[in-house]
């Protein structure tokens, strides 16, 4: 049942997400989007009733764990899958009398991320306490940035393909409302059979960046593409490892639907999404569920729902967390966080003691969008190929390395990279780093092909041998299997003569 | 009393010259703690570790430490590694901290010997040191010759037992410990007057430093934005020595500042004619006893006669301080107390129906009514619908109160002179007639504006009341101008010649060394 529902939405959502080219970039992406969705008329699914179509609205709250040696406010190490409660300082365990001390690295990571997402960085931001009782929140409150976050008003451009065709890509923009620094919680492990809850505080106090994306998206596919782009940016910056499976990137989706011209519908929050693929599924399922609910005369509750990846559907969560009054209060133990730029930097200030936004800005690495442009420009490959190159960790580097070692044109190399290397790796669930064929070996092989020493068919044969990873060079394999193209006229004549002679004899 | 000055540095000198060893001194203090046990000043006496520290101190003597071998006590609200830290609450009974508060660490690093942890109101919420789980602290002056002579005739019909007076609070244990000679100095904490109030009632010096001068790391908080570690000693010089050993930027407390308060000895102020002393008229508060009022004007005259400029000033927002404090204090209390859920440490209820019911039972069993009441009102003020109306408004009033001080100091006033308390210490039986909230509101009235503004303030014991109990006056200084504040306080201390407490228990231990000790100071 659920799976079928998803299928239906998937088709519809894709149509919505693809859209026809709108009237060009507008200053208010949200309005533009609503119009775009709306203007398609037929493309937006009319309900069963055949009346007004539905416009889905999707906003995201993303928690990215900051990649740093120590936690946001304590000196404890940050490490995935360490023995339980082995990375817990007195502060992390909220022992009475302990105080938070802000980790410079976490601030720098948030500034980098803010700059990469076109945010304005607040020169003065504040920390607040958000109160709720939970076993894995030892202090009874989380330190966050509710009033004045470190970065605000940014945007993220992302691309997605239409109808799953790589050749048809559209670029969209989602507004970033804010980025705030906050503490991660610990983990509760519930043992239902023994009625126990075990608490692991290793994660408690790890630095998080909460990135709030405005409800500018309207399908699971858009949400997934936006998150994928964010993930690439974070990984490029090194501000977060952003591995969803390890919980370094956690996405909550706010979903609602409404009719054109009407205010936004009641929204639900979907949690427990742990891969980008599931994000698309969860959002699309939730959109479809809400439409069906409303068309059957029901109402949408403002509730938190969890995505069940096995069933492929969302289910209400029992906790009442969403309705709590968090009793926010300024964190009295942390002075305002003051950042400087080249202009405001005090002359006699110790550089170890201040963070200079301009200094960080100048040192930002190339972002994925710039890298793609450069790849397209430099190597003459298709834009969609540049996406594929960046989507696989290390693939762009592999490609460039091969290009640098061969005379073969990059446009031809890309075919070998995408059709042969990548599909082999995918088949065997390997990462680029785990590839049995190094860029050096592949370049060697392509050079043989380029010099016309072997045929393209032979090259593929050699590659099959190379995958075995037996340490042979392409040339050795060619010689062993006698795959060389014959270039000696006389030798060729002799062979031909021999064939003809054989014929005659018969 | 003249003896007092002459012997001022004798304990320290005796220690340095080896005429008395830290171990001997420590043993004598421990003996005195035992014979004054009825005061209930200490929650934990760390006999073993104290003697060990004294021994170590002897080995490290040559390093010329600031408080070498000096026995001290610490309010049981600061963490000291390996010793129970209870905050006088069921919630933390038996809780042994794994780390030292920065102030404790610094004192130990400077060669001090930690005798034990002193009694207080539960989590420092109170002004009498009567509301802790270990029972009330008794003011040593209740047993002094001075009090007995003056007050007993008046109420001789009553049982002497019911006659004892409170220490004030919440650092009453620390004040009583210093006052009864069981230690040479003690650390308290001061959020609304918790160091100065008991110092006034117990006839000792109580210094509340500028917010941000001394690290709060390891001090279990009441109100983070107002808390400061307090210093209780028998003379101003000692307070200056202790301050010198404690103050310094602490990377573990982001609210501490870098500062240049030198560890030099306080100068003897000979000329006060360049001083401008402000007398804030709002401190003539309802309920101020005529005795204290008279003493206050006498003190003003003392300065005037010595050539200082004495001016009446106005701090117009002072009357709003108490309500404002109530909102800010309870809000932070509600937040700070949230960590006591019985999971990581402290008391945990046996209730096992659910995590929530375990929390509820733990907190009901662990906290007294006063703490629970403050948590309740604090959470009310922080509710979304109330936040602007109460918390934000209180913060604005706090700013106005702070600005009052700024204006007065900008007008050329150097130091403010005020009473510390409305009256001398009340008998326990009388004190407990009123509830904690009413008492705190009354008793903090003259002290907590300095906390709102973060200013340094000091109680200097001034005279004995008609009942033979100590009365103190308060000096409030400019931010981070501790040196000026202490210098003026020292001059005043010298003029008033506050009498030494005459205690039977101390007399019994009277010998050469205790002569030194009795005479007040170590600096």
XYZ file of C-alpha atoms in Angstrom, chain A residues 286-494:
209
model
C 4.084 12.723 3.461
C 2.869 15.003 0.654
C 0.734 12.234 -0.761
C -0.563 11.265 2.666
C -1.612 14.824 3.421
C -3.353 15.219 0.067
C -5.221 11.980 0.553
C -6.119 12.865 4.117
C -7.472 16.261 3.086
C -9.324 14.948 0.078
C -10.985 12.351 2.244
C -12.288 15.147 4.424
C -9.686 14.750 7.149
C -7.438 17.317 8.761
C -3.690 17.517 9.185
C -2.381 17.647 12.732
C 0.597 19.778 13.587
C 2.611 16.779 14.728
C 5.970 15.115 14.555
C 6.125 12.002 12.429
C 8.867 9.470 11.998
C 9.852 7.928 8.695
C 9.829 4.147 8.760
C 12.306 3.163 6.108
C 11.184 -0.473 6.082
C 7.559 0.367 5.453
C 8.384 3.431 3.389
C 5.871 5.584 5.246
C 5.659 8.144 8.044
C 4.055 7.375 11.380
C 3.124 9.741 14.235
C 5.711 9.956 16.994
C 4.452 9.611 20.510
C 6.626 12.220 22.157
C 5.068 15.571 22.896
C 8.334 17.394 22.472
C 6.940 19.697 19.812
C 4.361 21.225 22.139
C 6.715 21.985 24.988
C 7.479 25.449 26.210
C 11.262 25.481 26.088
C 11.540 28.421 28.492
C 14.417 29.985 26.558
C 16.838 32.058 28.578
C 20.152 33.769 27.754
C 23.127 31.556 28.605
C 24.699 33.595 31.403
C 28.067 31.844 31.355
C 28.984 32.836 27.812
C 29.575 36.433 26.801
C 28.254 37.491 23.366
C 30.229 35.916 20.520
C 31.972 38.794 18.748
C 33.461 38.298 15.281
C 35.545 40.811 13.362
C 36.237 41.693 9.766
C 39.209 43.520 8.310
C 37.550 46.850 9.067
C 36.496 46.219 12.628
C 39.551 44.244 13.714
C 41.180 46.065 16.626
C 44.805 46.829 15.885
C 46.320 45.650 19.131
C 44.285 42.474 19.416
C 46.042 39.137 19.688
C 45.118 37.237 16.537
C 44.770 34.043 18.502
C 41.926 35.662 20.405
C 39.812 36.901 17.525
C 38.104 35.486 14.462
C 38.388 37.518 11.286
C 35.550 36.810 8.860
C 37.430 38.269 5.886
C 40.437 36.102 6.590
C 38.224 33.007 6.493
C 36.460 34.260 3.364
C 39.722 34.617 1.462
C 40.679 31.070 2.290
C 37.461 29.330 1.302
C 38.147 26.440 -1.070
C 36.389 26.189 -4.451
C 32.803 25.217 -3.828
C 31.234 22.335 -5.770
C 29.446 24.682 -8.192
C 32.713 26.427 -9.038
C 34.526 23.127 -9.340
C 31.902 21.877 -11.790
C 32.167 24.997 -13.906
C 35.898 24.655 -13.983
C 35.673 21.006 -15.037
C 33.273 21.864 -17.844
C 35.377 24.773 -18.972
C 38.763 23.155 -18.679
C 37.984 19.737 -20.115
C 35.042 20.447 -22.368
C 32.901 17.808 -20.680
C 29.124 18.044 -20.369
C 27.697 19.826 -17.299
C 25.846 16.702 -16.211
C 29.125 14.809 -16.252
C 30.589 17.369 -13.895
C 27.776 16.571 -11.449
C 28.548 12.884 -11.589
C 32.248 13.571 -11.097
C 31.584 15.574 -7.925
C 28.903 13.318 -6.572
C 31.347 10.467 -6.086
C 33.951 11.185 -3.488
C 37.357 11.350 -5.202
C 36.081 10.777 -8.719
C 36.859 14.247 -10.020
C 40.416 13.924 -8.731
C 40.700 10.493 -10.318
C 39.477 11.886 -13.616
C 41.883 14.792 -13.564
C 44.750 12.523 -12.677
C 44.003 10.250 -15.643
C 43.659 13.233 -17.953
C 47.014 14.536 -16.831
C 48.706 11.245 -17.618
C 47.314 10.557 -21.069
C 47.239 12.111 -24.464
C 43.634 11.079 -24.813
C 41.167 13.923 -24.970
C 39.292 14.555 -21.692
C 36.014 14.189 -23.541
C 36.976 10.605 -24.354
C 38.458 9.934 -20.931
C 35.193 10.882 -19.239
C 33.460 8.029 -21.073
C 35.872 5.507 -19.617
C 35.531 7.057 -16.180
C 31.749 7.115 -16.128
C 30.855 4.073 -18.215
C 33.592 1.690 -17.220
C 35.182 2.706 -13.943
C 32.092 4.052 -12.204
C 29.747 1.305 -13.258
C 32.265 -1.319 -12.167
C 32.666 0.371 -8.787
C 28.902 0.658 -8.345
C 28.411 -2.995 -9.256
C 30.891 -4.044 -6.642
C 29.913 -1.379 -4.092
C 33.364 0.103 -4.016
C 34.427 3.679 -3.424
C 36.792 5.434 -5.789
C 39.583 5.022 -3.272
C 39.003 1.284 -3.198
C 39.252 0.938 -6.959
C 41.572 -1.941 -7.939
C 42.655 0.103 -10.943
C 44.604 3.206 -10.125
C 44.453 6.338 -12.204
C 47.986 5.519 -13.301
C 47.006 2.097 -14.662
C 43.936 3.435 -16.394
C 45.974 6.197 -17.962
C 48.497 3.592 -19.120
C 45.755 1.612 -20.765
C 44.184 4.622 -22.412
C 47.577 5.590 -23.737
C 47.884 2.202 -25.482
C 44.506 2.807 -27.000
C 45.329 6.354 -27.948
C 48.552 5.231 -29.650
C 46.468 2.712 -31.535
C 48.488 -0.156 -30.114
C 45.313 -1.903 -29.144
C 41.721 -1.676 -30.256
C 38.962 -0.339 -28.088
C 37.591 -3.870 -27.745
C 40.986 -5.077 -26.623
C 41.221 -2.227 -24.164
C 38.008 -3.383 -22.539
C 39.443 -6.889 -22.363
C 42.563 -5.554 -20.662
C 40.444 -3.635 -18.213
C 38.642 -6.835 -17.257
C 42.063 -8.302 -16.431
C 43.086 -5.183 -14.548
C 40.036 -5.361 -12.239
C 41.478 -8.591 -10.889
C 44.154 -6.456 -9.342
C 46.959 -8.940 -9.938
C 49.552 -6.261 -10.275
C 50.117 -6.639 -14.015
C 50.555 -3.594 -16.182
C 48.279 -3.092 -19.185
C 51.224 -3.731 -21.503
C 51.967 -7.053 -19.841
C 48.382 -8.131 -20.263
C 48.376 -7.028 -23.880
C 51.494 -9.076 -24.580
C 50.300 -12.118 -22.666
C 47.031 -12.217 -24.474
C 48.482 -11.050 -27.809
C 46.031 -8.222 -28.120
C 48.284 -5.827 -29.999
C 47.062 -4.274 -33.181
C 49.301 -5.324 -36.053
C 50.953 -2.374 -37.592
C 53.648 -4.180 -39.634
C 52.516 -4.217 -43.274
C 54.531 -7.300 -44.144
C 53.337 -9.295 -41.202
C 49.773 -8.391 -42.047
C 50.289 -9.388 -45.670
C 51.710 -12.696 -44.560
